[in-house]
Structure formats: structure tokens, C-alpha cells
Coordinates of C-alpha atoms and ligand atoms in Angstrom, one line a residue:
M500 CA -21.5 8.9 16.5
P501 CA -18.2 8.0 18.2
A502 CA -16.0 11.0 19.0
T503 CA -13.5 9.8 16.4
Y504 CA -15.9 10.8 13.6
E505 CA -16.7 14.3 14.9
D506 CA -14.9 17.5 14.1
Q507 CA -12.6 16.0 11.5
Q508 CA -9.8 18.5 10.7
F509 CA -6.4 18.5 9.0
F510 CA -3.5 18.0 11.3
I511 CA -0.8 20.7 10.6
G512 CA 2.1 21.8 12.8
G513 CA 0.8 19.6 15.7
R514 CA -2.7 21.0 15.7
P515 CA -6.1 20.2 14.2
T516 CA -6.6 22.9 11.5
D517 CA -9.6 23.7 9.2
S518 CA -9.3 24.3 5.5
V519 CA -8.6 27.9 4.3
S520 CA -11.6 27.7 2.0
G521 CA -13.9 26.1 4.6
R522 CA -15.0 23.5 2.1
R523 CA -15.6 19.9 3.2
M524 CA -16.2 16.5 1.6
D525 CA -18.4 13.7 2.9
V526 CA -17.0 10.3 4.0
T527 CA -19.4 7.3 3.5
D528 CA -19.7 4.1 5.4
P529 CA -19.5 1.5 2.5
S530 CA -21.3 -1.1 4.5
T531 CA -24.5 0.9 4.6
G532 CA -24.0 3.6 1.9
K533 CA -24.8 6.3 4.6
V534 CA -22.6 9.4 5.2
L535 CA -20.4 8.8 8.2
T536 CA -18.8 12.2 8.6
S537 CA -17.0 14.9 6.6
V538 CA -13.4 16.1 6.3
P539 CA -12.0 19.4 5.1
A540 CA -11.5 19.5 1.3
G541 CA -7.9 20.8 1.0
D542 CA -6.4 22.8 -1.8
A543 CA -3.1 24.5 -2.7
A544 CA -3.4 27.0 0.2
D545 CA -3.8 24.2 2.7
V546 CA -1.0 22.2 1.2
A547 CA 1.2 25.3 1.4
G548 CA 0.4 25.6 5.2
A549 CA 1.3 21.9 5.7
V550 CA 4.5 22.1 3.7
A551 CA 5.6 25.3 5.7
A552 CA 5.1 23.4 8.9
A553 CA 7.0 20.4 7.7
R554 CA 9.8 22.6 6.3
E555 CA 10.2 24.4 9.6
A556 CA 10.2 21.2 11.5
F557 CA 12.9 19.8 9.2
D558 CA 15.0 23.0 9.0
T559 CA 14.9 24.0 12.7
G560 CA 13.2 21.3 14.7
P561 CA 14.6 18.5 16.8
W562 CA 13.5 15.5 14.7
P563 CA 16.3 15.3 12.0
R564 CA 18.9 16.3 14.6
M565 CA 18.0 13.6 17.1
S566 CA 20.0 10.4 17.2
G567 CA 18.5 7.5 15.3
R568 CA 18.2 5.8 18.7
D569 CA 16.1 8.6 20.1
R570 CA 13.9 8.7 17.1
G571 CA 13.6 4.9 17.3
R572 CA 12.4 5.2 20.9
V573 CA 9.6 7.5 19.8
L574 CA 8.6 5.3 16.9
H575 CA 8.4 2.3 19.3
R576 CA 6.0 4.4 21.5
V577 CA 3.9 4.8 18.4
A578 CA 3.8 1.0 18.0
D579 CA 2.8 0.6 21.7
L580 CA 0.0 3.2 21.4
I581 CA -1.3 1.5 18.2
R582 CA -1.6 -1.7 20.2
E583 CA -3.3 0.1 23.2
R584 CA -5.7 1.8 20.9
A585 CA -6.3 -1.1 18.5
D586 CA -10.0 -1.2 19.2
E587 CA -10.5 2.4 18.1
L588 CA -8.3 1.9 15.0
V589 CA -10.2 -1.2 14.0
E590 CA -13.4 0.7 14.3
V591 CA -12.2 3.6 12.2
E592 CA -10.7 1.5 9.5
S593 CA -13.7 -0.8 9.3
R594 CA -16.3 2.0 9.1
D595 CA -14.3 4.1 6.6
V596 CA -13.2 1.3 4.2
G597 CA -15.9 -1.3 4.9
K598 CA -13.2 -3.7 6.1
P599 CA -14.3 -6.8 8.1
V600 CA -13.3 -6.1 11.7
T601 CA -11.3 -9.4 11.9
L602 CA -9.2 -8.4 8.8
A603 CA -8.8 -4.8 10.2
R604 CA -7.5 -6.1 13.5
H605 CA -5.3 -9.0 12.5
V606 CA -4.0 -7.6 9.2
D607 CA -4.2 -3.8 9.1
V608 CA -3.7 -2.7 12.7
E609 CA -1.3 -5.5 13.6
T610 CA 0.8 -4.8 10.5
V611 CA 1.0 -1.1 11.2
A612 CA 2.2 -1.8 14.8
Q613 CA 4.9 -4.1 13.4
Q614 CA 5.9 -1.5 10.8
Y615 CA 6.6 1.0 13.5
E616 CA 8.4 -1.6 15.6
Y617 CA 10.6 -2.5 12.6
C618 CA 11.2 1.2 11.7
S619 CA 12.1 2.0 15.3
A620 CA 15.0 -0.5 14.8
L621 CA 15.7 0.8 11.3
A622 CA 16.2 4.3 12.6
Q623 CA 19.3 3.1 14.5
T624 CA 20.9 1.7 11.4
L625 CA 21.5 4.8 9.4
D626 CA 25.2 4.5 8.7
G627 CA 27.9 5.3 6.2
S628 CA 31.3 3.8 5.4
V629 CA 34.9 4.8 5.1
R630 CA 36.3 4.6 1.6
D631 CA 39.9 3.5 1.0
T632 CA 41.4 5.8 -1.6
P633 CA 44.9 6.6 -2.9
I634 CA 44.3 10.4 -2.4
P635 CA 45.7 11.8 0.9
A636 CA 42.3 12.1 2.5
L637 CA 39.8 10.6 4.9
A638 CA 36.8 9.8 2.7
Y639 CA 33.5 8.7 4.2
T640 CA 29.8 8.6 3.4
R641 CA 26.8 9.5 5.5
R642 CA 23.1 8.7 5.0
E643 CA 21.0 11.7 5.6
P644 CA 17.3 12.5 5.4
L645 CA 15.9 14.0 2.2
G646 CA 13.8 16.8 3.8
V647 CA 10.1 17.1 3.4
V648 CA 8.4 14.0 2.0
G649 CA 5.1 14.3 0.2
A650 CA 3.1 11.0 0.7
I651 CA 0.1 10.3 -1.5
T652 CA -1.8 7.1 -0.7
P653 CA -4.8 5.1 -2.1
F654 CA -8.1 4.0 -0.7
N655 CA -7.8 0.3 -0.2
F656 CA -5.3 -0.2 2.7
P657 CA -5.3 3.4 4.2
L658 CA -3.6 2.5 7.5
I659 CA -1.0 0.1 6.2
L660 CA 0.0 2.0 3.0
S661 CA 0.4 5.4 4.7
S662 CA 2.3 3.9 7.6
T663 CA 4.7 2.1 5.2
K664 CA 5.8 5.5 3.9
I665 CA 5.5 7.6 7.1
A666 CA 7.3 5.1 9.5
A667 CA 10.2 4.7 7.1
A668 CA 10.4 8.4 6.2
L669 CA 10.4 9.4 9.9
A670 CA 12.9 6.7 10.9
A671 CA 15.3 8.4 8.5
G672 CA 14.7 11.8 10.0
N673 CA 12.5 13.3 7.4
T674 CA 9.3 15.3 8.0
V675 CA 6.1 14.4 6.1
V676 CA 3.0 15.9 4.5
H677 CA 0.5 13.2 3.9
K678 CA -2.5 13.4 1.4
P679 CA -4.6 10.3 2.1
A680 CA -7.2 8.9 -0.4
D681 CA -10.3 11.0 -1.0
D682 CA -12.8 8.4 0.2
T683 CA -10.9 6.8 3.1
P684 CA -9.1 9.6 5.0
L685 CA -10.1 8.9 8.6
S686 CA -7.3 6.6 9.9
A687 CA -4.7 9.1 8.6
L688 CA -6.2 11.8 10.8
F689 CA -6.4 9.4 13.7
M690 CA -2.8 8.4 13.3
A691 CA -1.5 12.0 13.1
R692 CA -3.0 12.6 16.6
L693 CA -1.7 9.2 17.8
L694 CA 1.9 10.1 16.7
A695 CA 1.7 13.4 18.4
D696 CA 0.6 11.6 21.6
A697 CA 3.6 9.3 21.3
G698 CA 5.9 12.3 21.2
V699 CA 6.5 13.0 17.5
P700 CA 7.3 16.7 17.5
D701 CA 5.0 19.3 16.0
G702 CA 5.2 19.7 12.2
V703 CA 6.9 16.3 11.7
L704 CA 3.7 14.7 10.4
N705 CA 1.1 16.8 8.7
V706 CA -2.1 15.5 7.1
V707 CA -4.2 17.3 4.5
T708 CA -7.3 15.6 3.2
G709 CA -8.8 16.5 -0.2
T710 CA -9.1 15.3 -3.7
G711 CA -6.2 14.2 -5.9
P712 CA -6.5 16.9 -8.6
E713 CA -6.6 19.6 -5.9
A714 CA -4.6 18.6 -2.7
G715 CA -2.6 15.8 -4.4
D716 CA -1.5 17.9 -7.4
A717 CA -0.6 20.8 -5.1
L718 CA 1.7 18.5 -3.1
L719 CA 3.4 17.2 -6.3
R720 CA 4.1 20.8 -7.4
H721 CA 5.1 22.4 -4.2
P722 CA 8.7 23.6 -4.3
G723 CA 9.2 22.9 -0.6
V724 CA 8.6 19.1 -1.1
D725 CA 11.8 17.2 -1.6
K726 CA 10.5 13.8 -2.4
I727 CA 7.2 12.2 -3.5
A728 CA 6.2 8.8 -2.2
F729 CA 3.2 7.7 -4.3
T730 CA 1.0 4.7 -4.0
G731 CA -2.0 4.4 -6.3
S732 CA -3.1 3.4 -9.8
T733 CA -0.7 3.3 -12.8
A734 CA -2.7 5.9 -14.7
V735 CA -2.5 8.5 -11.9
G736 CA 1.1 7.4 -11.0
R737 CA 2.2 8.1 -14.5
R738 CA 0.8 11.6 -14.3
A739 CA 2.2 12.2 -10.8
A740 CA 5.7 11.0 -11.9
S741 CA 5.7 13.4 -14.8
V742 CA 4.7 16.4 -12.6
A743 CA 7.4 15.4 -10.1
G744 CA 9.8 15.0 -13.0
E745 CA 9.1 18.6 -14.2
H746 CA 10.2 19.7 -10.7
L747 CA 13.1 17.1 -10.6
K748 CA 11.8 15.5 -7.4
P749 CA 12.8 12.0 -6.6
V750 CA 9.8 9.6 -6.6
T751 CA 8.9 6.2 -5.3
M752 CA 6.0 4.7 -7.4
E753 CA 3.9 1.8 -6.0
L754 CA 1.3 1.3 -8.7
G755 CA -1.3 -1.1 -9.9
G756 CA -1.0 -4.9 -10.2
N757 CA -2.7 -7.9 -11.8
G758 CA -0.9 -10.9 -10.2
A759 CA -0.7 -14.3 -11.8
H760 CA -1.3 -17.3 -9.6
L761 CA 0.2 -20.5 -11.1
V762 CA -1.0 -23.9 -10.0
F763 CA 1.1 -26.8 -11.4
A764 CA -0.3 -30.3 -11.6
D765 CA 1.9 -31.6 -8.7
A766 CA 0.6 -28.9 -6.3
D767 CA -1.2 -29.7 -3.0
I768 CA -4.6 -28.8 -4.5
E769 CA -6.3 -28.1 -1.1
I770 CA -3.6 -25.6 -0.1
A771 CA -3.5 -24.1 -3.6
V772 CA -7.2 -23.5 -3.9
G773 CA -7.3 -22.0 -0.4
A774 CA -4.5 -19.5 -1.5
V775 CA -6.2 -18.8 -4.8
I776 CA -9.5 -17.9 -3.0
K777 CA -7.6 -15.7 -0.5
A778 CA -5.7 -14.0 -3.2
F779 CA -8.8 -12.7 -5.0
V780 CA -11.3 -12.2 -2.1
F781 CA -8.9 -10.6 0.4
N782 CA -10.0 -7.0 1.1
T783 CA -12.9 -7.7 -1.4
G784 CA -10.3 -7.9 -4.2
Q785 CA -9.2 -4.3 -3.6
F786 CA -5.7 -5.3 -3.3
C787 CA -2.7 -4.2 -5.4
M788 CA -1.1 -7.6 -4.7
A789 CA -4.2 -9.6 -5.5
G790 CA -3.9 -12.7 -7.6
P791 CA -6.9 -12.3 -10.0
R792 CA -5.4 -14.4 -12.8
L793 CA -5.4 -18.1 -12.0
L794 CA -3.2 -20.1 -14.4
V795 CA -3.8 -23.8 -13.8
A796 CA -2.2 -26.9 -15.4
A797 CA -4.6 -28.2 -18.1
E798 CA -4.8 -31.6 -16.5
I799 CA -6.2 -30.3 -13.2
H800 CA -8.2 -27.3 -14.7
D801 CA -11.7 -28.9 -14.3
T802 CA -11.0 -30.2 -10.8
V803 CA -9.8 -26.8 -9.6
V804 CA -12.8 -25.0 -11.2
G805 CA -15.1 -27.6 -9.7
I806 CA -13.8 -26.9 -6.2
L807 CA -14.0 -23.1 -6.7
R808 CA -17.6 -23.4 -7.9
H809 CA -18.6 -25.0 -4.6
A810 CA -16.1 -23.2 -2.2
V811 CA -16.3 -19.6 -3.3
P812 CA -20.0 -19.0 -2.5
G813 CA -19.4 -20.3 1.0
V814 CA -16.9 -17.6 1.9
P815 CA -18.8 -15.5 4.5
L816 CA -19.9 -12.2 3.0
G817 CA -21.8 -9.4 4.8
D818 CA -21.6 -7.1 7.7
P819 CA -18.0 -6.0 8.3
R820 CA -18.8 -5.7 12.1
D821 CA -19.5 -9.5 12.3
P822 CA -16.2 -11.1 13.3
A823 CA -17.0 -14.1 11.0
T824 CA -17.2 -11.9 7.9
V825 CA -14.4 -12.4 5.4
I826 CA -15.8 -10.4 2.4
G827 CA -17.1 -6.9 3.2
P828 CA -18.4 -4.3 0.8
M829 CA -16.3 -2.5 -1.8
A830 CA -15.0 0.8 -0.5
G831 CA -17.2 2.9 -2.8
D832 CA -20.0 2.6 -5.2
Q833 CA -17.8 3.8 -8.1
H834 CA -15.4 0.9 -7.4
R835 CA -18.3 -1.6 -7.5
K836 CA -19.6 0.0 -10.8
K837 CA -16.1 -0.5 -12.3
V838 CA -16.2 -4.2 -11.4
E839 CA -19.7 -4.6 -12.8
E840 CA -18.5 -3.1 -16.1
Y841 CA -15.7 -5.6 -16.3
V842 CA -18.0 -8.5 -15.6
A843 CA -20.4 -7.3 -18.3
L844 CA -17.4 -7.0 -20.6
A845 CA -16.3 -10.6 -19.7
R846 CA -19.7 -11.8 -20.8
Q847 CA -19.3 -10.0 -24.1
E848 CA -15.8 -11.5 -24.5
G849 CA -17.2 -15.0 -24.2
G850 CA -16.4 -15.7 -20.6
Q851 CA -18.5 -18.1 -18.5
I852 CA -19.5 -17.1 -15.0
V853 CA -18.8 -20.1 -12.8
T854 CA -20.1 -18.3 -9.7
G855 CA -21.0 -14.8 -8.7
G856 CA -21.4 -12.1 -11.4
E857 CA -24.0 -10.1 -9.4
R858 CA -24.7 -8.1 -6.3
P859 CA -25.6 -10.3 -3.4
A860 CA -29.1 -9.8 -1.9
L861 CA -28.6 -8.4 1.6
G862 CA -31.3 -6.9 3.8
G863 CA -31.7 -4.4 6.6
D864 CA -28.9 -1.7 7.0
L865 CA -26.7 -3.5 4.5
A866 CA -29.2 -3.3 1.6
D867 CA -27.6 -0.1 0.3
G868 CA -24.0 -1.1 1.0
F869 CA -21.6 -1.6 -1.9
Y870 CA -21.4 -5.4 -1.9
Y871 CA -20.4 -7.6 -4.9
A872 CA -20.4 -11.4 -4.9
P873 CA -17.0 -13.0 -5.5
T874 CA -16.9 -14.0 -9.1
V875 CA -15.0 -16.7 -11.0
I876 CA -14.8 -16.5 -14.8
T877 CA -13.5 -19.1 -17.3
G878 CA -13.2 -19.3 -21.0
L879 CA -11.8 -15.8 -21.7
P880 CA -9.3 -15.4 -24.5
A881 CA -5.7 -14.5 -23.7
D882 CA -6.1 -11.0 -25.0
S883 CA -9.3 -10.3 -23.0
R884 CA -9.3 -6.9 -21.3
V885 CA -10.7 -8.5 -18.2
V886 CA -7.7 -10.7 -18.0
N887 CA -5.1 -8.1 -18.9
E888 CA -6.4 -5.0 -17.0
E889 CA -6.6 -4.4 -13.3
V890 CA -10.2 -5.0 -12.3
F891 CA -9.6 -4.3 -8.6
G892 CA -12.5 -6.2 -7.2
P893 CA -13.4 -9.8 -6.2
V894 CA -13.1 -11.3 -9.7
L895 CA -10.9 -14.3 -10.7
T896 CA -10.3 -15.3 -14.3
V897 CA -9.1 -18.9 -15.0
Q898 CA -6.9 -19.9 -17.9
S899 CA -5.1 -23.2 -18.4
F900 CA -1.5 -23.9 -19.5
A901 CA 0.1 -27.0 -21.2
D902 CA 3.6 -26.6 -19.8
E903 CA 5.9 -24.4 -17.7
D904 CA 6.9 -22.2 -20.6
E905 CA 3.3 -21.4 -21.5
A906 CA 2.6 -20.8 -17.8
V907 CA 5.4 -18.2 -17.6
A908 CA 4.5 -16.6 -20.9
L909 CA 0.8 -16.2 -19.8
A910 CA 1.9 -14.9 -16.3
N911 CA 4.2 -12.3 -17.9
S912 CA 1.8 -11.2 -20.6
T913 CA 0.3 -8.2 -18.8
A914 CA 1.8 -4.7 -18.4
Y915 CA 2.0 -5.1 -14.6
G916 CA 4.6 -6.7 -12.4
L917 CA 3.8 -6.4 -8.8
A918 CA 3.1 -9.8 -7.2
A919 CA 2.9 -13.4 -8.5
G920 CA 2.6 -16.8 -6.9
L921 CA 3.1 -20.5 -7.8
H922 CA 2.1 -23.8 -6.3
T923 CA 4.3 -26.9 -6.8
R924 CA 5.9 -29.6 -4.6
D925 CA 9.0 -29.4 -6.8
L926 CA 11.6 -27.2 -5.1
T927 CA 13.7 -26.9 -8.2
R928 CA 10.8 -25.8 -10.3
A929 CA 9.8 -23.3 -7.5
H930 CA 13.2 -21.6 -7.7
R931 CA 13.3 -21.7 -11.4
V932 CA 9.8 -20.3 -12.1
A933 CA 10.1 -17.7 -9.3
G934 CA 13.1 -16.3 -11.1
R935 CA 11.3 -16.2 -14.4
L936 CA 8.2 -14.2 -13.3
D937 CA 7.9 -10.5 -13.9
A938 CA 7.1 -9.5 -10.3
G939 CA 8.6 -7.6 -7.4
I940 CA 7.6 -10.4 -5.0
V941 CA 6.8 -14.1 -5.7
W942 CA 5.1 -16.3 -3.2
V943 CA 5.4 -20.1 -3.3
N944 CA 2.6 -22.3 -1.9
D945 CA 0.7 -19.4 -0.3
W946 CA -0.2 -15.9 -1.1
A947 CA 0.3 -12.5 0.5
M948 CA 2.9 -13.5 3.0
L949 CA 4.2 -10.0 3.9
D950 CA 6.5 -8.6 6.6
P951 CA 8.0 -5.2 7.2
A952 CA 11.4 -6.8 6.8
V953 CA 10.7 -8.1 3.3
P954 CA 11.1 -5.4 0.5
F955 CA 8.0 -4.8 -1.6
G956 CA 7.5 -3.0 -4.9
G957 CA 6.9 -3.5 -8.6
V958 CA 8.5 -3.8 -12.0
K959 CA 7.1 -2.8 -15.4
Q960 CA 4.0 -0.7 -15.0
S961 CA 3.7 -1.5 -11.3
G962 CA 6.2 1.1 -10.5
F963 CA 9.7 1.4 -9.1
G964 CA 11.5 1.8 -5.7
R965 CA 11.1 -0.5 -2.8
E966 CA 9.3 -0.1 0.5
Y967 CA 9.8 -2.3 3.6
G968 CA 13.1 -3.8 4.7
P969 CA 16.3 -1.9 5.0
E970 CA 15.8 -1.0 1.3
A971 CA 13.2 1.5 2.4
L972 CA 15.9 3.7 3.8
E973 CA 17.3 4.2 0.3
A974 CA 14.0 5.7 -0.7
Y975 CA 14.1 8.2 2.1
T976 CA 17.7 9.2 2.4
K977 CA 20.5 10.7 0.3
V978 CA 24.2 9.9 0.5
R979 CA 26.6 12.6 1.4
S980 CA 30.4 12.1 0.7
V981 CA 32.8 13.9 3.0
V982 CA 36.5 14.0 1.9
I983 CA 38.9 15.5 4.5
S984 CA 42.3 16.4 3.2
L985 CA 45.0 14.6 5.2
P986 CA 48.4 15.8 3.8
P987 CA 51.1 13.3 4.5
T988 CA 52.9 14.1 7.7
T989 CA 56.4 13.3 9.1
A990 CA 56.8 11.2 12.2
T991 CA 57.0 14.4 14.3
G992 CA 53.7 15.6 12.9
E993 CA 54.9 18.2 10.5
Q994 CA 53.7 18.4 6.9
S995 CA 56.1 16.7 4.6
Ligands
LIG1133 P1 -5.7 6.5 -7.4 O1 -4.5 6.5 -8.3 O2 -7.0 6.8 -8.0 O3 -5.4 7.5 -6.2 C1 -4.3 7.3 -5.4 C2 -4.0 8.7 -4.7 O4 -3.6 9.6 -5.7 C3 -5.2 9.2 -4.0 O5 -4.8 9.9 -2.8 C4 -5.7 10.3 -4.9 O6 -6.4 11.3 -4.3 C5 -4.4 10.8 -5.5 N1 -4.6 11.5 -6.8 C6 -5.5 11.3 -7.8 N2 -5.3 12.2 -8.8 C7 -4.2 12.9 -8.5 C8 -3.5 13.9 -9.1 N3 -3.9 14.4 -10.3 N4 -2.4 14.4 -8.6 C9 -2.0 13.9 -7.4 N5 -2.6 12.9 -6.7 C10 -3.7 12.4 -7.2 O7 -5.7 5.0 -6.7 P2 -6.9 4.4 -5.8 O8 -8.1 4.2 -6.6 O9 -7.0 5.2 -4.6 O10 -6.2 3.0 -5.4 C11 -6.2 1.9 -6.2 C12 -5.0 1.8 -7.0 O11 -3.8 1.8 -6.2 C13 -4.9 0.4 -7.7 O12 -4.4 0.6 -9.0 C14 -3.9 -0.4 -6.9 O13 -3.3 -1.4 -7.5 C15 -3.0 0.7 -6.5 N6 -2.3 0.3 -5.3 C16 -0.9 0.0 -5.4 C17 -0.2 -0.5 -4.3 C18 1.2 -0.9 -4.3 O14 1.8 -1.0 -3.3 N7 1.8 -1.0 -5.5 C19 -0.9 -0.6 -3.0 C20 -2.3 -0.3 -3.0 C21 -2.9 0.2 -4.1

């Protein structure tokens, strides 16, 4: 077993630390179903230790007191180290989540390096402004860090989603306690050591592994935590926001999604179908920004479904270690079971399975992995639960629309509002429809074009607050106003 998987411990106050209780939880390789390693199972006592370290680092340590430029220099070293150690990070993320290595390298690891590069620049932009007032005073504002940030992250993009929070929070001068997902915690522990190697001072980033109801809940309630940055399901987010609300902690909520992908009759069908496939098989459909609801103009419905029927089974599925693999296993057997339940429900609801709808037959080491064939379903009614709920797996439902108004109405008919996309050659329509969709981000003629400079977040039940872009600093800073009395003076400098 590579060294990375041995002796997994929390990272608190700059040191590997074991849990107070000594309890541990297994981490499984989803591609084989075999136990890979274990991590400490943290609880309130461990969270208290991590918050104390983060508090001390914030109250007395150098990080919040450094200039933004100096913090930026350290964050840039983090990006450099990520690139130097990319092979190890790819290995950890692929083993832990079941991610195809090509995806892990070109999306996860590369994105995280870019996030730190971007945030190293952002750290230097924390500024305020002078306010013109009629009162005899110099009035100005400053942007200041919030304090200790509690970050809680989901299983599907562990590296990217934790770095989204941590890089921005650190850029602003905060310190962090991170609780990664129960079943994919390894890259968080790896990154904590990497940040320390890059020169992030002790106590600035602390990682406690454990379950949501134990470690996560303790983080939400801890009085020493000044802000909660949560990414996860809408159901858990709702509970987390209410606990944080009891304690009057500000929260950022990045929650579930169920993106609509609209294909108008004038679209470039080849480009559109490529994007449609990407949008539901990417990361084996475990993707908050997935596009699992295809809405296609009635006149091209049968053509598009015909192309999907032939193209989808050809997407390479299998061993995540094979560089050609596009679809790996799901990250856990419980996630696959949920998908199977939804596909069974789709059959009951009258849906027709165009392709997929079963576990693929794989042999050897992969026989017990958590694989599920990419599945396309037509014929579901508009009020189908499979259409309206977040399946979070490689499942695409297809509905047709008669005109633009119906397309928009169907797109906006779920409780979610994270991502949406549309395909058309008509630029006027692209602008018009993009402005009508309930979504924090809208892609035109592609899917999942993301960049650390472009803000990301949801509306409706997909949450609130924005990450990425300069907007991220608003989530991790507070504004202080300073008003200095300047009594009017005479020309000789005496008070008049
Ligand atoms: P989840 O809600 O089950 O868990 C998310 C995190 O919350 C985990 O760390 C978990 O341990 C923790 N948690 C669980 N119960 C808790 C509790 N009682 N108190 C405090 N913390 C608790 O989500 P998941 O299954 O890991 O991830 C999938 C979900 O995340 C999907 O709904 C997906 O859409 C969403 N997601 C959203 C975004 C986004 O940016 N909007 C990104 C990725 C995933």
C-alpha cells in the first residue's frame, strides 16, 4: 500500500493527531469494493481541539496579520506544490473516489492548482474605500477576515470542493477547520500536509475526519466557529443552515442540483449531443452541476434519442486506472443503490429505458466495484419523481418541448436552480433564454465550462452565496467602517 494510505490521522495545529476516542472508520476503493485504509472517526472532542488550534492561529498567529501579498505568495507555493505532486494527488483522488485517472489529473488536480493560483492573486485585492460624507470626518471601509471558518464538504469532488472554500478563506486571512465527506476524506488529509509544506502556518488549516452527525454537527454548533461554508445535499444543508441559524453564524450553502439541458431545433446536433452526454456521465453523474434533464425540441427528439442510443454505450466504462476510462464506479455502494431505486421507479412511472438500466458485467478485480451503466430514459411524465428529484448518478431523462416558453417552463419546474444549459445557433435566443432560466450558471453550446474567476452558486433549493471569482471574498470577509473625526480647522491648523 502506498505511504499515502498508511497512518491516516487528523491534521490539527500543524501536526498529525489521532482521535480522542481512538475510533476509526474504513475508507473503501469503489473500483474494487475493497477496504483501502481507515481514518479517525472524529467527534465533538476532536472538533473542539481543531477549533482551539484554528482560534489560536487566528487570534495570535501571523496569518491574518500578514499582508495579502505575503499570503498570496504562500498560496502560490501551494499551487506549485500541487503541480509537483500531481501524480500522488491523482492516485489518492482516483483510489478514494473511483475517479478515472484522466479526469482526476485534468479536471480535479489541475482545477485545484488553478484555484490556489487565482486565490493567491485575490489575496492581494482585499481593499476598502473612502466615503464622501457631509460630516466632519474621514470615513472609510476595510475588508477583514471573519475568523475561524468551518468547512463541510461532500463526497463527489473532494479536492475541488474543499479547495474552493479553503483557498478563498485563507486568501482573506481566515483560519479553517475542514470536515471532509465521510467516505472520501483522503485528499483533505493529503492537502493539509501539502499546505504545511508550502509554508501555511500551524493551526491555519485543520482537518477532522468523521461522520456528519458527529463531527459535522459539532462543527456547526461550536461557538468558536465564526462562519459555516457548507457544500452537500439540500436535505442536510437545510438542517445545517438551521443549526447555524440558532447560533447566528453566517453560512454559504452550495446544495443539490438537477440541471436542465435545452436543445433547440437549430442547434449543432453533434456538439449538443456531445455536451448532453458529458453533462450526465461526467464523474459518473455524481455532479451537482450535472445536466440529467434533457429537454429537446419535439421536431428533433427522435433524432437525438437515436444518436444517444448508439453513442452512450460506447463511452468507455471500467477501471479508473486506465487512462482511456471515462466512466468509473460510483463512489459508494449506497450511492449506486439510490440510482437503482430511481431507475426501478422510472420503470413504474412508465419510462422506457433507451440504454443502460443495469449494472455492467465487469470481471476480475472490478467485479465487486460499484459500477452502473449510463442510462437514458424517455417517456416519463412531467411530474415524475425521477425527473424532479436529484438522482445523482449516470441517468438522463428526456422530455420534448413545442416552443421556447414550454422549454423554459419545464426547465424551471424543479425545486433546484444550480446549473442549466442551452444549445442554439441563435445568439438573441441564447441571451434571452439564459436570462429566463432559474440557475446560478448557464452554459451556452457546451456544459460545465468552469473557471476559478467565474462565480458559482445556486438559487432556489440549490443554496445561496457565491464561490469562485472576486465574489468569494464577500463570503469570507466582513466590512468594518472607520469614521475619524476631523473637526474643521483654520488655515493655521487651530480648531475653528
Ligand atoms: P451530504 O449532504 O450527505 O453530505 C455533505 C457533508 O455534510 C458531508 O461532509 C457530511 O458528512 C456532512 N453532514 C451530513 N450530515 C450532517 C449533519 N447532521 N451535520 C453536519 N454535517 C453533516 O452530501 P453528499 O452525499 O456528500 O454529496 C452529494 C450532494 O452534494 C448532492 O446533493 C450534490 O448536489 C451536492 N453538491 C453540491 C455542490 C454545489 O456546489 N452546489 C457541489 C457538490 C455536491
